[in-house]
PDB file of C-alpha atoms and ligand atoms in Angstrom:
ATOM      1  CA  UNK A  12       0.644  -0.296   0.119  1.00 58.00           C
ATOM      2  CA  UNK A  13       1.879   3.542  -1.190  1.00 64.00           C
ATOM      3  CA  UNK A  14       2.628   5.914   2.432  1.00 61.00           C
ATOM      4  CA  UNK A  15      -0.744   8.203   1.304  1.00 61.00           C
ATOM      5  CA  UNK A  16      -3.122   5.298   1.239  1.00 56.00           C
ATOM      6  CA  UNK A  17      -1.940   3.820   5.098  1.00 57.00           C
ATOM      7  CA  UNK A  18      -2.405   7.477   6.326  1.00 54.00           C
ATOM      8  CA  UNK A  19      -5.719   7.904   4.169  1.00 64.00           C
ATOM      9  CA  UNK A  20      -6.352   4.677   6.338  1.00 58.00           C
ATOM     10  CA  UNK A  21      -5.698   6.044   9.747  1.00 53.00           C
ATOM     11  CA  UNK A  22      -7.578   8.920   9.451  1.00 54.00           C
ATOM     12  CA  UNK A  23     -10.733   7.789   8.385  1.00 52.00           C
ATOM     13  CA  UNK A  24     -10.082   5.409  11.010  1.00 48.00           C
ATOM     14  CA  UNK A  25      -9.500   8.357  13.298  1.00 44.00           C
ATOM     15  CA  UNK A  26     -12.696  10.053  12.521  1.00 45.00           C
ATOM     16  CA  UNK A  27     -14.437   6.987  12.971  1.00 44.00           C
ATOM     17  CA  UNK A  28     -12.584   5.787  16.378  1.00 44.00           C
ATOM     18  CA  UNK A  29     -14.010  10.010  17.298  1.00 39.00           C
ATOM     19  CA  UNK A  30     -17.404   9.516  15.649  1.00 40.00           C
ATOM     20  CA  UNK A  31     -18.190   5.856  17.177  1.00 36.00           C
ATOM     21  CA  UNK A  32     -15.599   5.822  19.980  1.00 37.00           C
ATOM     22  CA  UNK A  33     -15.660   2.366  21.637  1.00 36.00           C
ATOM     23  CA  UNK A  34     -14.032   2.880  25.346  1.00 36.00           C
ATOM     24  CA  UNK A  35     -12.093  -0.047  26.317  1.00 34.00           C
ATOM     25  CA  UNK A  36     -13.758  -1.613  29.019  1.00 37.00           C
ATOM     26  CA  UNK A  37     -15.896  -3.211  26.296  1.00 39.00           C
ATOM     27  CA  UNK A  38     -15.414  -2.060  22.670  1.00 39.00           C
ATOM     28  CA  UNK A  39     -18.852  -0.531  23.963  1.00 39.00           C
ATOM     29  CA  UNK A  40     -19.694   3.045  24.824  1.00 40.00           C
ATOM     30  CA  UNK A  41     -23.451   2.567  25.770  1.00 40.00           C
ATOM     31  CA  UNK A  42     -23.713  -0.644  28.906  1.00 50.00           C
ATOM     32  CA  UNK A  43     -26.216  -2.896  27.696  1.00 52.00           C
ATOM     33  CA  UNK A  44     -28.771  -2.323  30.568  1.00 66.00           C
ATOM     34  CA  UNK A  45     -32.183  -4.098  29.534  1.00 61.00           C
ATOM     35  CA  UNK A  46     -34.111  -0.312  30.259  1.00 55.00           C
ATOM     36  CA  UNK A  47     -37.431  -0.813  30.273  1.00 50.00           C
ATOM     37  CA  UNK A  48     -37.682  -4.861  30.689  1.00 61.00           C
ATOM     38  CA  UNK A  49     -38.839  -5.321  33.332  1.00 81.00           C
ATOM     39  CA  UNK A  50     -42.744  -5.220  34.637  1.00 87.00           C
ATOM     40  CA  UNK A  51     -43.224  -2.859  37.702  1.00 89.00           C
ATOM     41  CA  UNK A  52     -43.660  -5.594  41.240  1.00 92.00           C
ATOM     42  CA  UNK A  53     -44.082  -4.038  45.039  1.00 88.00           C
ATOM     43  CA  UNK A  54     -43.775  -7.143  46.450  1.00 93.00           C
ATOM     44  CA  UNK A  55     -39.738  -8.018  45.098  1.00 96.00           C
ATOM     45  CA  UNK A  56     -37.693  -8.512  48.050  1.00 98.00           C
ATOM     46  CA  UNK A  57     -35.136  -5.856  47.789  1.00 98.00           C
ATOM     47  CA  UNK A  58     -31.075  -5.433  49.179  1.00 98.00           C
ATOM     48  CA  UNK A  59     -29.249  -1.841  49.244  1.00 98.00           C
ATOM     49  CA  UNK A  60     -26.198  -3.315  48.918  1.00 98.00           C
ATOM     50  CA  UNK A  61     -23.678  -0.277  48.706  1.00 99.00           C
ATOM     51  CA  UNK A  62     -19.558   0.409  49.314  1.00 99.00           C
ATOM     52  CA  UNK A  63     -18.074   3.910  51.079  1.00 98.00           C
ATOM     53  CA  UNK A  64     -16.035   5.290  52.462  1.00 98.00           C
ATOM     54  CA  UNK A  65     -16.580   8.415  53.321  1.00 98.00           C
ATOM     55  CA  UNK A  66     -21.041   8.519  53.198  1.00 98.00           C
ATOM     56  CA  UNK A  67     -21.869   9.575  49.925  1.00 98.00           C
ATOM     57  CA  UNK A  68     -22.646   6.376  48.427  1.00 98.00           C
ATOM     58  CA  UNK A  69     -23.956   6.204  51.908  1.00 98.00           C
ATOM     59  CA  UNK A  70     -26.403   9.129  51.536  1.00 98.00           C
ATOM     60  CA  UNK A  71     -27.653   6.987  47.978  1.00 98.00           C
ATOM     61  CA  UNK A  72     -27.933   4.325  49.058  1.00 98.00           C
ATOM     62  CA  UNK A  73     -30.255   4.699  52.247  1.00 98.00           C
ATOM     63  CA  UNK A  74     -32.605   7.636  49.889  1.00 98.00           C
ATOM     64  CA  UNK A  75     -33.270   4.017  47.935  1.00 98.00           C
ATOM     65  CA  UNK A  76     -34.113   2.216  50.351  1.00 98.00           C
ATOM     66  CA  UNK A  77     -36.384   4.590  52.242  1.00 98.00           C
ATOM     67  CA  UNK A  78     -38.117   5.039  48.767  1.00 98.00           C
ATOM     68  CA  UNK A  79     -38.152   0.791  47.810  1.00 98.00           C
ATOM     69  CA  UNK A  80     -38.282  -0.773  51.441  1.00 98.00           C
ATOM     70  CA  UNK A  81     -35.321  -2.121  50.509  1.00 98.00           C
ATOM     71  CA  UNK A  82     -32.944  -3.895  53.286  1.00 98.00           C
ATOM     72  CA  UNK A  83     -29.363  -1.333  53.424  1.00 98.00           C
ATOM     73  CA  UNK A  84     -26.451  -3.647  53.318  1.00 98.00           C
ATOM     74  CA  UNK A  85     -23.153  -2.194  53.970  1.00 98.00           C
ATOM     75  CA  UNK A  86     -20.274  -3.581  52.133  1.00 98.00           C
ATOM     76  CA  UNK A  87     -16.961  -3.792  54.142  1.00 98.00           C
ATOM     77  CA  UNK A  88     -13.019  -4.819  54.000  1.00 98.00           C
ATOM     78  CA  UNK A  89     -11.878  -6.874  56.455  1.00 98.00           C
ATOM     79  CA  UNK A  90      -8.963  -5.015  56.979  1.00 98.00           C
ATOM     80  CA  UNK A  91     -10.136  -1.302  56.894  1.00 97.00           C
ATOM     81  CA  UNK A  92      -8.253   1.725  54.717  1.00 98.00           C
ATOM     82  CA  UNK A  93      -5.991   3.809  55.898  1.00 98.00           C
ATOM     83  CA  UNK A  94      -8.368   7.495  57.261  1.00 97.00           C
ATOM     84  CA  UNK A  95      -5.827   9.294  55.681  1.00 98.00           C
ATOM     85  CA  UNK A  96      -6.615  10.148  51.881  1.00 98.00           C
ATOM     86  CA  UNK A  97      -3.702   9.210  50.546  1.00 98.00           C
ATOM     87  CA  UNK A  98      -2.444   6.235  51.682  1.00 98.00           C
ATOM     88  CA  UNK A  99      -6.227   5.662  50.672  1.00 98.00           C
ATOM     89  CA  UNK A 100      -5.326   6.123  47.747  1.00 98.00           C
ATOM     90  CA  UNK A 101      -2.272   3.810  47.125  1.00 98.00           C
ATOM     91  CA  UNK A 102      -4.110   1.334  49.261  1.00 98.00           C
ATOM     92  CA  UNK A 103      -6.675   0.749  46.376  1.00 98.00           C
ATOM     93  CA  UNK A 104      -4.474   1.542  43.496  1.00 98.00           C
ATOM     94  CA  UNK A 105      -2.754  -1.323  44.289  1.00 98.00           C
ATOM     95  CA  UNK A 106      -4.868  -3.366  44.618  1.00 98.00           C
ATOM     96  CA  UNK A 107      -6.592  -2.426  41.205  1.00 98.00           C
ATOM     97  CA  UNK A 108      -3.659  -2.769  39.635  1.00 98.00           C
ATOM     98  CA  UNK A 109      -2.483  -6.171  40.720  1.00 98.00           C
ATOM     99  CA  UNK A 110      -6.462  -7.515  40.057  1.00 98.00           C
ATOM    100  CA  UNK A 111      -6.938  -8.258  43.879  1.00 98.00           C
ATOM    101  CA  UNK A 112     -10.516  -9.346  45.423  1.00 98.00           C
ATOM    102  CA  UNK A 113      -9.981  -8.349  49.482  1.00 98.00           C
ATOM    103  CA  UNK A 114     -11.426 -10.346  52.096  1.00 98.00           C
ATOM    104  CA  UNK A 115     -14.729  -8.854  53.196  1.00 98.00           C
ATOM    105  CA  UNK A 116     -16.224  -8.683  57.093  1.00 98.00           C
ATOM    106  CA  UNK A 117     -19.793  -9.643  57.127  1.00 96.00           C
ATOM    107  CA  UNK A 118     -22.437 -11.717  55.394  1.00 97.00           C
ATOM    108  CA  UNK A 119     -26.100 -11.716  54.296  1.00 97.00           C
ATOM    109  CA  UNK A 120     -27.703 -14.842  55.362  1.00 91.00           C
ATOM    110  CA  UNK A 121     -31.105 -14.521  53.433  1.00 96.00           C
ATOM    111  CA  UNK A 122     -29.368 -13.643  50.235  1.00 98.00           C
ATOM    112  CA  UNK A 123     -31.806 -15.909  47.756  1.00 97.00           C
ATOM    113  CA  UNK A 124     -34.418 -14.151  49.324  1.00 98.00           C
ATOM    114  CA  UNK A 125     -33.668 -10.491  47.123  1.00 98.00           C
ATOM    115  CA  UNK A 126     -35.565 -10.644  44.048  1.00 97.00           C
ATOM    116  CA  UNK A 127     -33.641  -7.103  42.768  1.00 97.00           C
ATOM    117  CA  UNK A 128     -30.311  -6.377  44.693  1.00 98.00           C
ATOM    118  CA  UNK A 129     -28.950  -2.415  43.730  1.00 98.00           C
ATOM    119  CA  UNK A 130     -25.025  -2.329  43.586  1.00 98.00           C
ATOM    120  CA  UNK A 131     -23.534   0.824  44.336  1.00 98.00           C
ATOM    121  CA  UNK A 132     -20.037   2.647  45.602  1.00 98.00           C
ATOM    122  CA  UNK A 133     -17.755   5.291  45.011  1.00 98.00           C
ATOM    123  CA  UNK A 134     -15.460   5.415  41.315  1.00 98.00           C
ATOM    124  CA  UNK A 135     -12.345   4.753  42.642  1.00 98.00           C
ATOM    125  CA  UNK A 136      -9.824   4.955  39.646  1.00 98.00           C
ATOM    126  CA  UNK A 137     -11.654   5.216  37.597  1.00 98.00           C
ATOM    127  CA  UNK A 138     -13.732   1.692  37.792  1.00 98.00           C
ATOM    128  CA  UNK A 139     -15.568   0.373  41.309  1.00 98.00           C
ATOM    129  CA  UNK A 140     -13.383  -0.346  43.881  1.00 98.00           C
ATOM    130  CA  UNK A 141     -11.948  -4.097  44.517  1.00 98.00           C
ATOM    131  CA  UNK A 142     -14.641  -5.122  47.474  1.00 98.00           C
ATOM    132  CA  UNK A 143     -17.126  -4.864  45.059  1.00 98.00           C
ATOM    133  CA  UNK A 144     -16.062  -6.786  43.033  1.00 98.00           C
ATOM    134  CA  UNK A 145     -15.427  -9.116  46.024  1.00 98.00           C
ATOM    135  CA  UNK A 146     -18.494  -9.478  46.390  1.00 98.00           C
ATOM    136  CA  UNK A 147     -19.854  -9.516  43.480  1.00 98.00           C
ATOM    137  CA  UNK A 148     -17.180 -12.428  43.068  1.00 98.00           C
ATOM    138  CA  UNK A 149     -15.892 -14.163  45.956  1.00 97.00           C
ATOM    139  CA  UNK A 150     -18.020 -14.267  48.648  1.00 98.00           C
ATOM    140  CA  UNK A 151     -20.685 -17.133  46.871  1.00 97.00           C
ATOM    141  CA  UNK A 152     -23.812 -15.045  46.269  1.00 98.00           C
ATOM    142  CA  UNK A 153     -25.807 -16.338  43.430  1.00 98.00           C
ATOM    143  CA  UNK A 154     -26.921 -12.533  41.184  1.00 97.00           C
ATOM    144  CA  UNK A 155     -28.437 -15.742  38.166  1.00 96.00           C
ATOM    145  CA  UNK A 156     -31.543 -14.353  37.082  1.00 93.00           C
ATOM    146  CA  UNK A 157     -31.545 -11.225  39.443  1.00 95.00           C
ATOM    147  CA  UNK A 158     -31.971  -7.909  38.889  1.00 95.00           C
ATOM    148  CA  UNK A 159     -28.950  -5.985  39.448  1.00 96.00           C
ATOM    149  CA  UNK A 160     -29.046  -2.225  39.753  1.00 96.00           C
ATOM    150  CA  UNK A 161     -26.199  -0.312  39.948  1.00 97.00           C
ATOM    151  CA  UNK A 162     -25.460   2.780  41.175  1.00 97.00           C
ATOM    152  CA  UNK A 163     -22.487   4.700  42.057  1.00 98.00           C
ATOM    153  CA  UNK A 164     -21.511   7.981  42.814  1.00 98.00           C
ATOM    154  CA  UNK A 165     -18.126  10.550  41.704  1.00 98.00           C
ATOM    155  CA  UNK A 166     -16.770  13.123  41.992  1.00 98.00           C
ATOM    156  CA  UNK A 167     -15.795  14.172  38.170  1.00 97.00           C
ATOM    157  CA  UNK A 168     -14.867  10.657  36.129  1.00 97.00           C
ATOM    158  CA  UNK A 169     -15.824   7.906  34.952  1.00 97.00           C
ATOM    159  CA  UNK A 170     -19.373   7.283  36.751  1.00 97.00           C
ATOM    160  CA  UNK A 171     -20.372   4.880  33.541  1.00 95.00           C
ATOM    161  CA  UNK A 172     -17.656   2.797  33.617  1.00 95.00           C
ATOM    162  CA  UNK A 173     -18.028   2.007  37.047  1.00 97.00           C
ATOM    163  CA  UNK A 174     -21.588   1.599  36.609  1.00 96.00           C
ATOM    164  CA  UNK A 175     -20.997  -1.486  33.817  1.00 94.00           C
ATOM    165  CA  UNK A 176     -18.380  -2.535  35.544  1.00 96.00           C
ATOM    166  CA  UNK A 177     -21.047  -3.665  38.576  1.00 97.00           C
ATOM    167  CA  UNK A 178     -22.945  -4.702  34.922  1.00 95.00           C
ATOM    168  CA  UNK A 179     -20.083  -6.996  33.418  1.00 95.00           C
ATOM    169  CA  UNK A 180     -19.641  -9.139  37.627  1.00 97.00           C
ATOM    170  CA  UNK A 181     -22.998 -10.142  37.449  1.00 96.00           C
ATOM    171  CA  UNK A 182     -23.096 -11.592  33.461  1.00 92.00           C
ATOM    172  CA  UNK A 183     -26.573 -13.818  34.705  1.00 91.00           C
ATOM    173  CA  UNK A 184     -28.678 -10.875  35.869  1.00 93.00           C
ATOM    174  CA  UNK A 185     -30.824  -8.699  34.789  1.00 92.00           C
ATOM    175  CA  UNK A 186     -29.763  -4.990  34.631  1.00 92.00           C
ATOM    176  CA  UNK A 187     -31.973  -1.942  34.032  1.00 92.00           C
ATOM    177  CA  UNK A 188     -30.304   1.565  33.928  1.00 92.00           C
ATOM    178  CA  UNK A 189     -27.449   2.758  36.160  1.00 94.00           C
ATOM    179  CA  UNK A 190     -27.861   5.321  38.558  1.00 96.00           C
ATOM    180  CA  UNK A 191     -24.501   7.776  38.008  1.00 97.00           C
ATOM    181  CA  UNK A 192     -24.682  10.770  40.943  1.00 98.00           C
ATOM    182  CA  UNK A 193     -22.166  13.733  41.856  1.00 98.00           C
ATOM    183  CA  UNK A 194     -21.568  13.206  45.555  1.00 98.00           C
ATOM    184  CA  UNK A 195     -24.338  12.735  46.863  1.00 97.00           C
ATOM    185  CA  UNK A 196     -26.629  14.999  44.758  1.00 97.00           C
ATOM    186  CA  UNK A 197     -29.787  12.953  45.831  1.00 97.00           C
ATOM    187  CA  UNK A 198     -33.046  15.167  44.163  1.00 97.00           C
ATOM    188  CA  UNK A 199     -32.513  12.382  41.077  1.00 97.00           C
ATOM    189  CA  UNK A 200     -33.111   8.338  42.488  1.00 98.00           C
ATOM    190  CA  UNK A 201     -36.877   8.672  42.676  1.00 97.00           C
ATOM    191  CA  UNK A 202     -37.550   9.860  38.937  1.00 96.00           C
ATOM    192  CA  UNK A 203     -35.090   6.848  38.062  1.00 95.00           C
ATOM    193  CA  UNK A 204     -36.704   4.985  40.500  1.00 95.00           C
ATOM    194  CA  UNK A 205     -39.898   5.633  38.693  1.00 93.00           C
ATOM    195  CA  UNK A 206     -38.379   5.140  35.330  1.00 91.00           C
ATOM    196  CA  UNK A 207     -36.684   2.218  35.760  1.00 92.00           C
ATOM    197  CA  UNK A 208     -39.924   0.553  36.424  1.00 91.00           C
ATOM    198  CA  UNK A 209     -38.757  -0.831  40.361  1.00 94.00           C
ATOM    199  CA  UNK A 210     -41.583   2.100  41.965  1.00 95.00           C
ATOM    200  CA  UNK A 211     -44.557   3.929  40.592  1.00 92.00           C
TER     201      UNK A 211
HETATM  202  C1  FMN B  10      -9.370   5.972  46.176  1.00 63.74           C
HETATM  203  C2  FMN B  10      -9.889   6.685  45.334  1.00 63.74           C
HETATM  204  C3  FMN B  10     -10.232   6.807  44.341  1.00 63.74           C
HETATM  205  C4  FMN B  10     -11.296   8.378  43.940  1.00 63.74           C
HETATM  206  N1  FMN B  10     -11.389   7.705  42.133  1.00 63.74           N
HETATM  207  C5  FMN B  10     -12.352   8.169  41.708  1.00 63.74           C
HETATM  208  C6  FMN B  10     -11.968   8.946  39.677  1.00 63.74           C
HETATM  209  O1  FMN B  10     -11.964   8.022  39.280  1.00 63.74           O
HETATM  210  N2  FMN B  10     -13.357   9.350  39.276  1.00 63.74           N
HETATM  211  C7  FMN B  10     -13.959  10.228  40.056  1.00 63.74           C
HETATM  212  O2  FMN B  10     -15.457  11.090  39.414  1.00 63.74           O
HETATM  213  N3  FMN B  10     -13.777   9.858  41.709  1.00 63.74           N
HETATM  214  C8  FMN B  10     -13.119   9.674  42.538  1.00 63.74           C
HETATM  215  N4  FMN B  10     -13.092   9.602  43.228  1.00 63.74           N
HETATM  216  C9  FMN B  10     -13.895  10.094  44.091  1.00 63.74           C
HETATM  217  C10 FMN B  10     -14.715   9.861  44.711  1.00 63.74           C
HETATM  218  O3  FMN B  10     -15.503   8.899  44.211  1.00 63.74           O
HETATM  219  C11 FMN B  10     -16.160  10.667  45.407  1.00 63.74           C
HETATM  220  O4  FMN B  10     -15.447  12.097  46.196  1.00 63.74           O
HETATM  221  C12 FMN B  10     -17.278   9.524  46.042  1.00 63.74           C
HETATM  222  O5  FMN B  10     -18.552  10.939  45.849  1.00 63.74           O
HETATM  223  C13 FMN B  10     -17.385   9.144  46.835  1.00 63.74           C
HETATM  224  O6  FMN B  10     -18.162   8.794  47.877  1.00 63.74           O
HETATM  225  P1  FMN B  10     -18.534   7.850  49.392  1.00 63.74           P
HETATM  226  O7  FMN B  10     -18.106   9.208  49.633  1.00 63.74           O
HETATM  227  O8  FMN B  10     -19.568   6.910  49.442  1.00 63.74           O
HETATM  228  O9  FMN B  10     -17.023   6.961  49.879  1.00 63.74           O
HETATM  229  C14 FMN B  10     -11.448   8.663  43.916  1.00 63.74           C
HETATM  230  C15 FMN B  10     -11.444   8.861  45.893  1.00 63.74           C
HETATM  231  C16 FMN B  10     -10.971   7.913  46.283  1.00 63.74           C
HETATM  232  C17 FMN B  10     -11.068   7.069  48.065  1.00 63.74           C
END
């Protein structure tokens, strides 16, 4: 191929990438939620599981529990992260970079009775904190066939990637559209719960 053709081909590829750019997590820009596929059924039993360091995700989780009558469950690392922000950030990055699933404290005894499980966390280093990976993969909970609804709290970046990670970690579940929340701004929670047919 002539150099000019190679340059032209690369330019076309760049334009296509800009127009339809894929994210590097899945090759898909839009997370594959099955929004609107579930009918509203208020008899469903609901669990609201969340991980939170500084309280923002907990605040969203509490709002969801209030609106839905769901039961709250806090995902906790067996050995807590440092209280010091910098040290905590380093510990979290080390875990993420090395694909570590930290041990967790606490157990949901009656997990099987829940039909809907909200799973929420802050964005940490562009994705879900590794205790959430442990919760979804290593604790022996079977999410197959359950409705798993992701939500997250973030400061600036990567909320969709974080929601998508929760979707990816529960491949056999049904996923209504998740909710990204800037810090603890819960004003959209009620409308979102209606839109995804969890409440009427
Ligand atoms: C270790 C660490 C990494 C973070 N990485 C991100 C990030 O990649 N993108 C972002 O928008 N916010 C990031 N944040 C900010 C948190 O997502 C944000 O403050 C969130 O609201 C905290 O929720 P929480 O109070 O439930 O812990 C990070 C915070 C920490 C502690």
